[in-house]
Coordinates of C-alpha atoms in Angstrom, one line a residue:
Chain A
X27 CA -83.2 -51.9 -19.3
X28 CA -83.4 -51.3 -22.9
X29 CA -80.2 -49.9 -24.1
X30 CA -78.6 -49.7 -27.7
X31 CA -75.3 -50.2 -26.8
X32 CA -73.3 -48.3 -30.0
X33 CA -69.8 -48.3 -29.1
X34 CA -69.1 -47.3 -32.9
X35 CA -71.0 -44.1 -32.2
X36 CA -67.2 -42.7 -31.3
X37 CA -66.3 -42.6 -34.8
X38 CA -69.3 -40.9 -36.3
X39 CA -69.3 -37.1 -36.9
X40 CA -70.5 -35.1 -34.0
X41 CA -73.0 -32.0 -34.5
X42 CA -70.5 -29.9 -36.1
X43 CA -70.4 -32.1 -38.9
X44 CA -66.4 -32.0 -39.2
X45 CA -65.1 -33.7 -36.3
X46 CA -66.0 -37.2 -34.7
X47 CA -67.2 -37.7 -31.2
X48 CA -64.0 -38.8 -30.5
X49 CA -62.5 -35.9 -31.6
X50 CA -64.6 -33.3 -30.2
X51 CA -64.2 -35.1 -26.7
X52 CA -60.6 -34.9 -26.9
X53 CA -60.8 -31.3 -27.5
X54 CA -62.8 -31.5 -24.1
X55 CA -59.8 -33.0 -22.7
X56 CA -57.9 -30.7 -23.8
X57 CA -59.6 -27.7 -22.5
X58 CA -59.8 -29.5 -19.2
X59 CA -56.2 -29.7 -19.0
X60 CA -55.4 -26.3 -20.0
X61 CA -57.8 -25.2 -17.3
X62 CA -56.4 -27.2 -14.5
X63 CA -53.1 -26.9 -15.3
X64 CA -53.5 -22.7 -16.1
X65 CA -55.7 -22.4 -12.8
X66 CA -53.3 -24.5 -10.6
X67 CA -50.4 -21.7 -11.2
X68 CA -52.3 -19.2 -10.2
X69 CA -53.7 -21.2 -7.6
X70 CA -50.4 -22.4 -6.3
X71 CA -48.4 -18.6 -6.8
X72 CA -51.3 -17.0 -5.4
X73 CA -51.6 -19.5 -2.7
X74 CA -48.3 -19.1 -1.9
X75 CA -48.1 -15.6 -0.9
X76 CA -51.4 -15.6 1.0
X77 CA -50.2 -18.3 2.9
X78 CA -47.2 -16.5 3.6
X79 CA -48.8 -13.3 4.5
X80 CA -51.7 -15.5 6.9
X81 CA -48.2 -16.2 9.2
X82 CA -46.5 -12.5 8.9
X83 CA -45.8 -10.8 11.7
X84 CA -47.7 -7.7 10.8
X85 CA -51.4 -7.8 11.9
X86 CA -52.9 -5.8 9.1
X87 CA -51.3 -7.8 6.3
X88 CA -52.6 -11.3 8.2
X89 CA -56.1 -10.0 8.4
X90 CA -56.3 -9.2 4.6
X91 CA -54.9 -12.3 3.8
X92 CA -57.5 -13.8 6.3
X93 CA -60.6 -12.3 4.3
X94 CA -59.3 -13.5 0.9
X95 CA -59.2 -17.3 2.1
X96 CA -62.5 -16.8 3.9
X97 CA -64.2 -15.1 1.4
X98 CA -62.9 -17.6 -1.3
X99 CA -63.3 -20.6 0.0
X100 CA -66.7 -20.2 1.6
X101 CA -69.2 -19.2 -1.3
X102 CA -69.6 -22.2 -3.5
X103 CA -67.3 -22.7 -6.6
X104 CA -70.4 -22.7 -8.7
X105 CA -71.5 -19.3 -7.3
X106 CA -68.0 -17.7 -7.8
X107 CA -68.3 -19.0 -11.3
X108 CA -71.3 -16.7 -12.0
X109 CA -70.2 -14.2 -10.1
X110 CA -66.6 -13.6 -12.0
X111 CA -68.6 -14.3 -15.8
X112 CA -72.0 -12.8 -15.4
X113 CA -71.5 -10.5 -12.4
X114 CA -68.3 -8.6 -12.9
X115 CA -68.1 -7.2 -16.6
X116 CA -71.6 -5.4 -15.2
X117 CA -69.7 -4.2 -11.9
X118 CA -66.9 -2.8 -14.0
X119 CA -66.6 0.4 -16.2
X120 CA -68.7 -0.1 -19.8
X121 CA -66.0 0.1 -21.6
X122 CA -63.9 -2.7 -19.5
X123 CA -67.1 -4.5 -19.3
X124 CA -68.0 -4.7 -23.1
X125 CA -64.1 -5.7 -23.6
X126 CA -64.8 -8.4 -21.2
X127 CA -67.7 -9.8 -22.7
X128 CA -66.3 -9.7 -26.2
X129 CA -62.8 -11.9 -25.2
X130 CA -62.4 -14.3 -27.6
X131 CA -62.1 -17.9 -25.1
X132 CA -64.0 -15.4 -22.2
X133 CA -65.5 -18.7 -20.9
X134 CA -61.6 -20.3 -20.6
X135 CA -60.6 -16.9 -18.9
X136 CA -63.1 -16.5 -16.6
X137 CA -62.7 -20.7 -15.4
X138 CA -58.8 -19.9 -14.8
X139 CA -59.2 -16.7 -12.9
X140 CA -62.1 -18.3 -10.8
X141 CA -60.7 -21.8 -10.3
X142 CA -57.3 -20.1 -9.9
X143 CA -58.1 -17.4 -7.0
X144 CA -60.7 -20.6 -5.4
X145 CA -57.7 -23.0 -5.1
X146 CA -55.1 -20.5 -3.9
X147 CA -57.6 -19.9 -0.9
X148 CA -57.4 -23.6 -0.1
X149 CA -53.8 -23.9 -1.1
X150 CA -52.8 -20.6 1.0
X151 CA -54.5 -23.2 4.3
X152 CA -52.0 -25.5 2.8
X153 CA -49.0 -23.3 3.1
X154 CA -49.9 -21.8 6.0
X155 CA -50.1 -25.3 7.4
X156 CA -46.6 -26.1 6.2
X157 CA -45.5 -22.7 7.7
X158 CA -46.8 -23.3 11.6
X159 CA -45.7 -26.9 11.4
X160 CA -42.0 -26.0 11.5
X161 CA -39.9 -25.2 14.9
X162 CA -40.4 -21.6 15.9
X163 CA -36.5 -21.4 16.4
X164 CA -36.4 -21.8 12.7
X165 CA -37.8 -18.5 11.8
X166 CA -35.7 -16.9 14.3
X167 CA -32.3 -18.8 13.4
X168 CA -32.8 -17.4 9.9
X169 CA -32.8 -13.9 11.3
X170 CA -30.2 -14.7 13.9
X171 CA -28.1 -14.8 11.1
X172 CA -28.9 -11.8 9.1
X173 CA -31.3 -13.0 6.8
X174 CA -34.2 -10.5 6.0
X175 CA -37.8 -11.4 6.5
X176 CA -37.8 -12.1 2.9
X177 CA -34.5 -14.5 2.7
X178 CA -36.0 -16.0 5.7
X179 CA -39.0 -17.3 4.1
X180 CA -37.4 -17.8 0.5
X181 CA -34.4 -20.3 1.8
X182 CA -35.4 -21.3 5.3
X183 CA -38.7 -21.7 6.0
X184 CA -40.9 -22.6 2.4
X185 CA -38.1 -25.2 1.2
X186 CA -39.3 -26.8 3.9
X187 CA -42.8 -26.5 4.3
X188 CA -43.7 -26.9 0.9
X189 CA -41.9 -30.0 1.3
X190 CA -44.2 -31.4 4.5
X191 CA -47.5 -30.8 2.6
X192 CA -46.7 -32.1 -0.9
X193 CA -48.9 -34.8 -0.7
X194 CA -51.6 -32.4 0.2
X195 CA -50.7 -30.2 -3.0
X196 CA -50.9 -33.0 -4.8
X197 CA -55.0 -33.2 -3.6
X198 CA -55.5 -29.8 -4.5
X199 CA -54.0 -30.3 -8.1
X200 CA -56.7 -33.2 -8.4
X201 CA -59.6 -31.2 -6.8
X202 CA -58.6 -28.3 -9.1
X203 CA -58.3 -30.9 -12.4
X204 CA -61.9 -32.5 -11.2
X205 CA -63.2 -28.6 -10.1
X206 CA -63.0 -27.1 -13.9
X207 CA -66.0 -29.5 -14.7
X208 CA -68.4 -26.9 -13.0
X209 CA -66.6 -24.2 -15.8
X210 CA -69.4 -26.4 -18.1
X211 CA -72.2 -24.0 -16.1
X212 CA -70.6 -21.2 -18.0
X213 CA -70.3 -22.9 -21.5
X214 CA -67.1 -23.8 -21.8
X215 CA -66.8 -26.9 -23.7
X216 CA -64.6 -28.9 -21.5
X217 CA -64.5 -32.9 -20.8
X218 CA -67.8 -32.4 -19.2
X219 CA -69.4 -30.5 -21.4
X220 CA -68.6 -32.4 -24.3
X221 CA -69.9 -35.6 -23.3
X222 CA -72.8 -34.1 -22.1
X223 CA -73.3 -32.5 -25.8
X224 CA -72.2 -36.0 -27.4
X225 CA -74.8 -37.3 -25.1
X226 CA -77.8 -35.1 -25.9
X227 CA -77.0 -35.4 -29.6
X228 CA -77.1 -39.1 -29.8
X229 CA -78.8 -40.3 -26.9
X230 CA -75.2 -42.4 -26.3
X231 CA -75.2 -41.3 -22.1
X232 CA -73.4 -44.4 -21.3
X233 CA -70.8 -44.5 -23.9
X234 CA -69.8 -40.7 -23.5
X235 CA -69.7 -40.6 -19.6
X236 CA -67.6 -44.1 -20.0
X237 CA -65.4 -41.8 -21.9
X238 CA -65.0 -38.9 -20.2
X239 CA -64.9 -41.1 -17.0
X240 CA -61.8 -42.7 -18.4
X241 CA -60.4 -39.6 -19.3
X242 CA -60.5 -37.9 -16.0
X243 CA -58.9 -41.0 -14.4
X244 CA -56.0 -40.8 -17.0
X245 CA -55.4 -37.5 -17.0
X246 CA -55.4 -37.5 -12.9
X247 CA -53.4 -40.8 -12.7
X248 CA -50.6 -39.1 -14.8
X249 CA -51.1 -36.0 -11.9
X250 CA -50.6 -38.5 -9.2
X251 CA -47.1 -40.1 -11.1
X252 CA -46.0 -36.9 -11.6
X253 CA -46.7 -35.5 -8.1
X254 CA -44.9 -38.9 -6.4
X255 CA -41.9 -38.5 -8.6
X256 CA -42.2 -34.9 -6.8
X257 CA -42.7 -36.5 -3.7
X258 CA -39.3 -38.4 -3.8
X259 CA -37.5 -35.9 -4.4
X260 CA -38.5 -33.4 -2.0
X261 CA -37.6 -36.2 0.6
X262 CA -35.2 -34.6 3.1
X263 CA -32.2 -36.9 4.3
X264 CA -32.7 -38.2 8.1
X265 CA -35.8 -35.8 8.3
X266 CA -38.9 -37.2 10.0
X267 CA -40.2 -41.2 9.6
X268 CA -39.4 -42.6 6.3
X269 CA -42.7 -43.8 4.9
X270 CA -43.6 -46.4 2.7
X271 CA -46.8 -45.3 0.7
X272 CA -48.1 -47.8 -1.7
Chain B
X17 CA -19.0 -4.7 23.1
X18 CA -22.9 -5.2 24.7
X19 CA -24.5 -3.2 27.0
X20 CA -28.0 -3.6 28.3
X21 CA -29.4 -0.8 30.7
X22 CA -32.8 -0.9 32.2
X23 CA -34.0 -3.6 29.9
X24 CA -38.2 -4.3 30.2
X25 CA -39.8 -6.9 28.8
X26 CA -43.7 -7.7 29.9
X27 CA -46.2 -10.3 28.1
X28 CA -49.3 -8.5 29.3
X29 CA -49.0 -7.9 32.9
X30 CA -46.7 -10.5 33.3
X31 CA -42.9 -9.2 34.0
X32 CA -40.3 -11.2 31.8
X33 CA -37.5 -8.6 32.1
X34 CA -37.5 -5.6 35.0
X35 CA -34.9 -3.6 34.7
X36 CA -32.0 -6.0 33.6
X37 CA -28.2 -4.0 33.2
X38 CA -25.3 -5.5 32.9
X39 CA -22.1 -4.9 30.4
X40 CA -19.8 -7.5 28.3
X41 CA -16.3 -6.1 27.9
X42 CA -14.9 -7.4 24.7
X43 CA -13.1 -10.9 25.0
X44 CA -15.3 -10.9 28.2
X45 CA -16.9 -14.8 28.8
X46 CA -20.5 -13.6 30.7
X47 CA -22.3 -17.2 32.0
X48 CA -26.2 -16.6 33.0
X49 CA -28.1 -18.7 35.2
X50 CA -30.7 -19.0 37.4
X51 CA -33.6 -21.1 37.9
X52 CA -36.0 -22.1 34.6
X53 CA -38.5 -19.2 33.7
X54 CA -36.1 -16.5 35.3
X55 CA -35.9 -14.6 32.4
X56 CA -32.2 -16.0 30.9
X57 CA -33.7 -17.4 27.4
X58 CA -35.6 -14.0 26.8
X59 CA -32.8 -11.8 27.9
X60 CA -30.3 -13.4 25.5
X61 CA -32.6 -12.9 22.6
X62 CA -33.6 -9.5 23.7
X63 CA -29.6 -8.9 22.6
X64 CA -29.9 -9.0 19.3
X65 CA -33.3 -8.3 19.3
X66 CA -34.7 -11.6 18.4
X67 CA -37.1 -10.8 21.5
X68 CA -38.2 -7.0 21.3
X69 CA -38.8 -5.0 24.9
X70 CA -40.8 -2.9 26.2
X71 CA -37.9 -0.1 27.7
X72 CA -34.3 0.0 28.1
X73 CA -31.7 0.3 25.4
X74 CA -29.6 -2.5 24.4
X75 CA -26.0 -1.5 22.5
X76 CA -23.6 -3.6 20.5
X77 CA -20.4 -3.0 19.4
X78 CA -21.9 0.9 19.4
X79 CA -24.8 0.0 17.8
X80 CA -28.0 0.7 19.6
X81 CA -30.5 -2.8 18.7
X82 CA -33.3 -0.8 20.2
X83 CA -32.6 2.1 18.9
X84 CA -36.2 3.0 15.3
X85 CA -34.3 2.6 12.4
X86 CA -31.6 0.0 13.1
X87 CA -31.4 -2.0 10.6
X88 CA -31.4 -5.2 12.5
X89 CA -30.6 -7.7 10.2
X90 CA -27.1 -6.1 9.6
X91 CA -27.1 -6.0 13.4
X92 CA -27.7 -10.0 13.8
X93 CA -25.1 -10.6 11.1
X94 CA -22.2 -9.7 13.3
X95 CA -23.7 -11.6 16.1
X96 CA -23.7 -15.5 16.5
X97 CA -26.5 -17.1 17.8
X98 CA -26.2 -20.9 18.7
X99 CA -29.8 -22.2 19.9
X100 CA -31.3 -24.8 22.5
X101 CA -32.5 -27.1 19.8
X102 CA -29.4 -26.3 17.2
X103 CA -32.0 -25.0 14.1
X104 CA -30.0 -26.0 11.5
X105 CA -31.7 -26.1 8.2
X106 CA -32.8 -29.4 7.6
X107 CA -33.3 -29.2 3.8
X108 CA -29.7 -28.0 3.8
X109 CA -26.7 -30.4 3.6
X110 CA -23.9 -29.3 6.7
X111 CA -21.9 -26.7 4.2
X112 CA -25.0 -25.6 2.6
X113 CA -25.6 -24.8 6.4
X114 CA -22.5 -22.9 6.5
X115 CA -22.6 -20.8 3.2
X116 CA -26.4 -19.5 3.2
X117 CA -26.1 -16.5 5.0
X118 CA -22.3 -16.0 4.2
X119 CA -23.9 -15.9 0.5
X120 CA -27.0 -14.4 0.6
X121 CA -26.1 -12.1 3.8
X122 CA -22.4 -11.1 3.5
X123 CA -22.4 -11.7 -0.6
X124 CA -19.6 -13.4 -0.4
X125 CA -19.4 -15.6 -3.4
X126 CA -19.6 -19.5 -3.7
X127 CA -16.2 -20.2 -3.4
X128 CA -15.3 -18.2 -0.8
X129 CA -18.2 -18.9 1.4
X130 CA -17.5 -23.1 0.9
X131 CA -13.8 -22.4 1.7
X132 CA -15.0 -20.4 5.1
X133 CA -17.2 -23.1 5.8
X134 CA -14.7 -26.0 5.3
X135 CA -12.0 -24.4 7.4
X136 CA -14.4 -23.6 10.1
X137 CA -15.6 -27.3 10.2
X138 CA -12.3 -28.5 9.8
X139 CA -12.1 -27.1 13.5
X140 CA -15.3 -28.3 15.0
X141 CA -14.0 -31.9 13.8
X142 CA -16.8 -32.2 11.3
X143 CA -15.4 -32.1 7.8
X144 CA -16.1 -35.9 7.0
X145 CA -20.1 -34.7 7.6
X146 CA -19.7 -31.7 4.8
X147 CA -22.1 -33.3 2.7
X148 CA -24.6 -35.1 5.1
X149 CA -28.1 -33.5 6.0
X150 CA -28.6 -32.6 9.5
X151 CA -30.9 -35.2 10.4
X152 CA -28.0 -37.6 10.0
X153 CA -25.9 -36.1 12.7
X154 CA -26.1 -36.6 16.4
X155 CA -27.0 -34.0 18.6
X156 CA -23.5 -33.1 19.5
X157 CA -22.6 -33.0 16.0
X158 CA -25.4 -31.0 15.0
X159 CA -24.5 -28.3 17.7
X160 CA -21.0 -28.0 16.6
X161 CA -22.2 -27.0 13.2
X162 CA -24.9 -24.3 14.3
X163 CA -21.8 -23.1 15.9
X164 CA -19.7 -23.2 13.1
X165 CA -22.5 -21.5 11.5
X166 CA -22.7 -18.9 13.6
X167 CA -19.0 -18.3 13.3
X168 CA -18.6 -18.1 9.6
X169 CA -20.3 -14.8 9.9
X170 CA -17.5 -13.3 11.4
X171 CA -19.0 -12.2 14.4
X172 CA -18.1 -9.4 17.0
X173 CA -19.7 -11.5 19.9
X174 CA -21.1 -15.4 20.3
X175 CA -24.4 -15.8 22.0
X176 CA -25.3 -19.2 23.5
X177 CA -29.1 -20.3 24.6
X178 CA -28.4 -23.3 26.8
X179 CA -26.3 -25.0 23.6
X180 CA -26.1 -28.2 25.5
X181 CA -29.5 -28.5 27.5
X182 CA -30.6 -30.7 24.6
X183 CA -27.8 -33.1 24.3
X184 CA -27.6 -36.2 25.4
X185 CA -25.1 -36.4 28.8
X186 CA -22.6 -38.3 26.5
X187 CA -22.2 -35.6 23.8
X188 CA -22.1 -32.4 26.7
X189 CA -17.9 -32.5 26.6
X190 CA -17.7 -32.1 22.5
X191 CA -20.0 -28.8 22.5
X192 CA -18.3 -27.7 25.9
X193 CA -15.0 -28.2 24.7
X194 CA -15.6 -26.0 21.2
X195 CA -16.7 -23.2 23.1
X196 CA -14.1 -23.0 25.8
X197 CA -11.5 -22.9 22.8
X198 CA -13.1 -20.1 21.7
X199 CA -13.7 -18.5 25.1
X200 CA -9.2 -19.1 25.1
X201 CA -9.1 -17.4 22.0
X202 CA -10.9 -14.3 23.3
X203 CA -14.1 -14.5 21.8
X204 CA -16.7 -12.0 23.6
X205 CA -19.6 -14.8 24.7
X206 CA -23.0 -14.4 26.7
X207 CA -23.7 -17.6 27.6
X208 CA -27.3 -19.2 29.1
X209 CA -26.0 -22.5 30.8
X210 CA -26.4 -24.6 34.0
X211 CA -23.1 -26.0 33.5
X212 CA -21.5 -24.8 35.8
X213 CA -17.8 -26.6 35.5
X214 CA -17.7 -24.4 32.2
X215 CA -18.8 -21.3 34.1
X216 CA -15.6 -22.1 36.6
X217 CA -13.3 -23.0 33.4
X218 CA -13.7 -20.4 31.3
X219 CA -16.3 -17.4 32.5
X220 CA -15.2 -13.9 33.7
X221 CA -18.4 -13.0 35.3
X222 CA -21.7 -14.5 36.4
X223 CA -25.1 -13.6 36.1
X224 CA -27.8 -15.1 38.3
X225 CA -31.5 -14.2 37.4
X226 CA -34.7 -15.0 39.1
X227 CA -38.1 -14.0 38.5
X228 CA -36.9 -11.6 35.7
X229 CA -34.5 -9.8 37.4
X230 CA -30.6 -10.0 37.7
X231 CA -30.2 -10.8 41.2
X232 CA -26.1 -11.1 40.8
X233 CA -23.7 -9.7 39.0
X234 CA -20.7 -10.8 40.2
X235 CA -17.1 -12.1 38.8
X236 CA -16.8 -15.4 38.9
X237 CA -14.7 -16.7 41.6
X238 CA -16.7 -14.0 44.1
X239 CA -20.1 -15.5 42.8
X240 CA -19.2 -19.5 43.6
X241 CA -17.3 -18.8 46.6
X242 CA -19.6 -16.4 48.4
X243 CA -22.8 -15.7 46.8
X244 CA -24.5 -12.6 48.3
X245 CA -28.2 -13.3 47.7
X246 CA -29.9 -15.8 49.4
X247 CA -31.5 -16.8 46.1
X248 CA -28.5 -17.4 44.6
X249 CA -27.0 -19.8 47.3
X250 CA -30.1 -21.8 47.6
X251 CA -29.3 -22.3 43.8
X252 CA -26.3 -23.1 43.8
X253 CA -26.5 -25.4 46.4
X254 CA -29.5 -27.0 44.4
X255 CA -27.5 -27.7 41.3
X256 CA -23.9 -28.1 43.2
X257 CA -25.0 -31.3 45.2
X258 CA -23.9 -33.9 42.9

């Protein structure tokens, strides 16, 4: 293989004449992690209530719930992506539509509400999960005691589901972080993007997917911390096995 | 204080509850029994309407809990409920136990609702465990909380779901003993049990059920000494032997 290794190529200035490689790839970074992190409140609010709704009593409000998860996590993330920038301002009123289109950042936008509402499907299967893994008797010792539906949920039965499938939000946060790479398809200059533009601009491929490589790892390494410091403290005194993960 | 007339409860085509009546005076101690899948679980949560039926009317304290447009919630909050497996909160610490619904239920504030909670464990024996999770305390233990829960609501009326068929043999006497002070005391109590010495201690009445139905009705002294059923003595002398 004949390769010119330029590790220098970093510190030259990138197409936009301003800004080094280095720089513009950090702004990549950057727009990753406002995506991710932007998407995965909406993914995990969102979430949240679906999943709550897929175990409510009433069967109308579990069936809804049940065509929002299957609709949203069935068509491919790639496909939604389209769909929510190409497809929708057309669906809409002109007016809405033009407004749409002309968003300063519509590309960032669009990525959040589409990676958002993706993940909550997945996240309300998480829940939900949480949810059905507890005791029935809890549900009804919450309203044994007076507590409404509501209270029942909101101090009895999420405090504790949420804390059963943390490790499994932690996934979705790293799916979600590695998911607003696709959000390139639409033009938005995240990590992706940006080493694929450093890469067509000075034929460097190994040198700028070396970097944004490294990037994603840091950026979901410091997920992973984060979400084990979570971890320990949503541990639950004399509740289930104590584990040791490594 | 809790009347149940004609009480129907069917899972399809299967008959939980036929036509169940019976009445708890107040300070009355009612013990049911009868054989496993009779019914007893699902009648005791049909009370405060945990379990909804099909037909009948079920009344507390005035108040009918079948009735459109009861508000249940208020309903269950003057009724204790002490449960099979104990359902305490597990994320909770023993007082946090005690105070949730007294705070978010009866808006009682903070310091009132831990000063309820500590008095009321005081008397199941358990202060020393305020501040322990419930996953820390045996099974005994953790059923003289949920009934200390229960009772920090104030209630009109105690309802027990076999509170000690979970328990290890050893830790029966400490639940028992809790609730037959209360029974003393005067508390109105429905109570789903196979022990029998505390249906002889403390109980007024007895109900025997089978196959959904109350077979007996009978005070307490009539029931043990001459059961009229044939179901009910074949029981009896099933669980009586040892």
């Amino acid at each position: 293989m004949s390769y010119n290794w330029n590790w220098s190529i970093f510190f030259e200035p990138s197409l936009d004449g301003t800004h080094t490689y280095l720089t513009t790839l950090l702004w990549g970074a950057g727009w990753t992690l406002a995506t991710a992190f932007a998407a995965f409140a909406i993914a995990l609010s969102l979430g949240s209530v679906v999943g709550v709704a897929r175990t409510a009593p009433q069967a109308w409000v579990r069936a809804l719930s049940t065509c929002f998860v299957e609709v949203l996590r069935n068509v491919p993330l790639l496909v939604q992506m389209f769909l929510w920038y190409f497809v929708l301002p057309e669906l809409l009123p002109d007016e809405l539509g033009t407004w749409l289109k002309q968003l300063p950042d519509a590309q960032f936008y669009t990525a959040v509400v589409c990676l958002g509402c993706y993940h909550a499907a997945r996240m309300a299967e998480v829940v939900r999960a949480g949810l059905q893994s507890l005791p029935g008797g809890q549900r009804m010792a919450g309203q044994a005691l007076g507590l409404n539906l509501a209270q029942t949920y909101r101090y009895v039965l999420l405090p504790m589901a949420y804390r059963i499938v943390v490790p499994a939000i932690t996934s979705e946060f790293l799916s979600c972080t590695k998911n607003t790479s696709v959000a390139l398809a639409i033009g938005l200059m995240e990590l992706t993007g940006s080493a694929r533009a450093m890469q067509e601009n000075s034929f460097q491929i190994f040198e700028a997917f070396s970097a944004a490589t490294t990037l994603y790892l840091a950026l979901n390494l410091i997920i992973i911390f984060a979400m084990r410091r979570v971890e320990r403290l949503a541990v639950v005194p004399g509740y289930g096995t104590p584990q040791k993960a490594a | 204080m809790i009347t149940l007339r004609d009480v129907c409860k069917a899972y399809g085509q299967f008959q939980v509850l036929s036509h169940c009546s019976t009445h708890v005076a107040k300070g009355e101690v009612v013990v049911v029994c009868g054989p496993s899948g009779s019914g007893k679980s699902t009648l005791i949560k049909t009370v405060n309407g945990l379990e909804p039926v099909n037909a009948g009317e079920i009344i507390i304290d005035g108040v009918s809990v079948t009735a459109r447009g009861t508000n249940l919630s208020t309903l269950r909050a003057r009724v204790g409920m002490v449960f099979q497996h104990f359902e305490l909160f597990p994320h909770l610490s023993i007082i946090q136990n005690l105070m949730l619904a007294q705070v978010k239920v009866l808006k009682r504030t903070r310091p009132q609702a831990h000063k309820k909670g500590m008095a009321l464990l005081d008397r199941v024996g358990l202060v020393a465990q305020a501040h322990k999770f419930p996953g820390q305390l045996s099974g005994g233990q953790q059923q003289r909380v949920a009934i200390a829960r229960a009772l920090a609501m104030d209630p009109v009326a105690l309802l027990f779901d076999e509170p000690t068929s979970a328990l290890d043999p050893e830790m029966i006497n400490e639940v028992l003993d809790v609730m037959i002070e209360l029974a003393r005391e005067g508390m109105t109590m429905m109570v789903v049990t196979h022990e029998m010495g505390f249906a002889r201690k403390v109980a007024n009445r007895v109900i025997f059920m089978d196959r959904g139905e109350i077979v007996e009705d009978a005070e307490k002294n009539a029931f043990f000494d001459q059961p009229r059923s044939e179901r009910a003595q074949q029981f009896l002398s099933k669980i009586l032997v040892h």
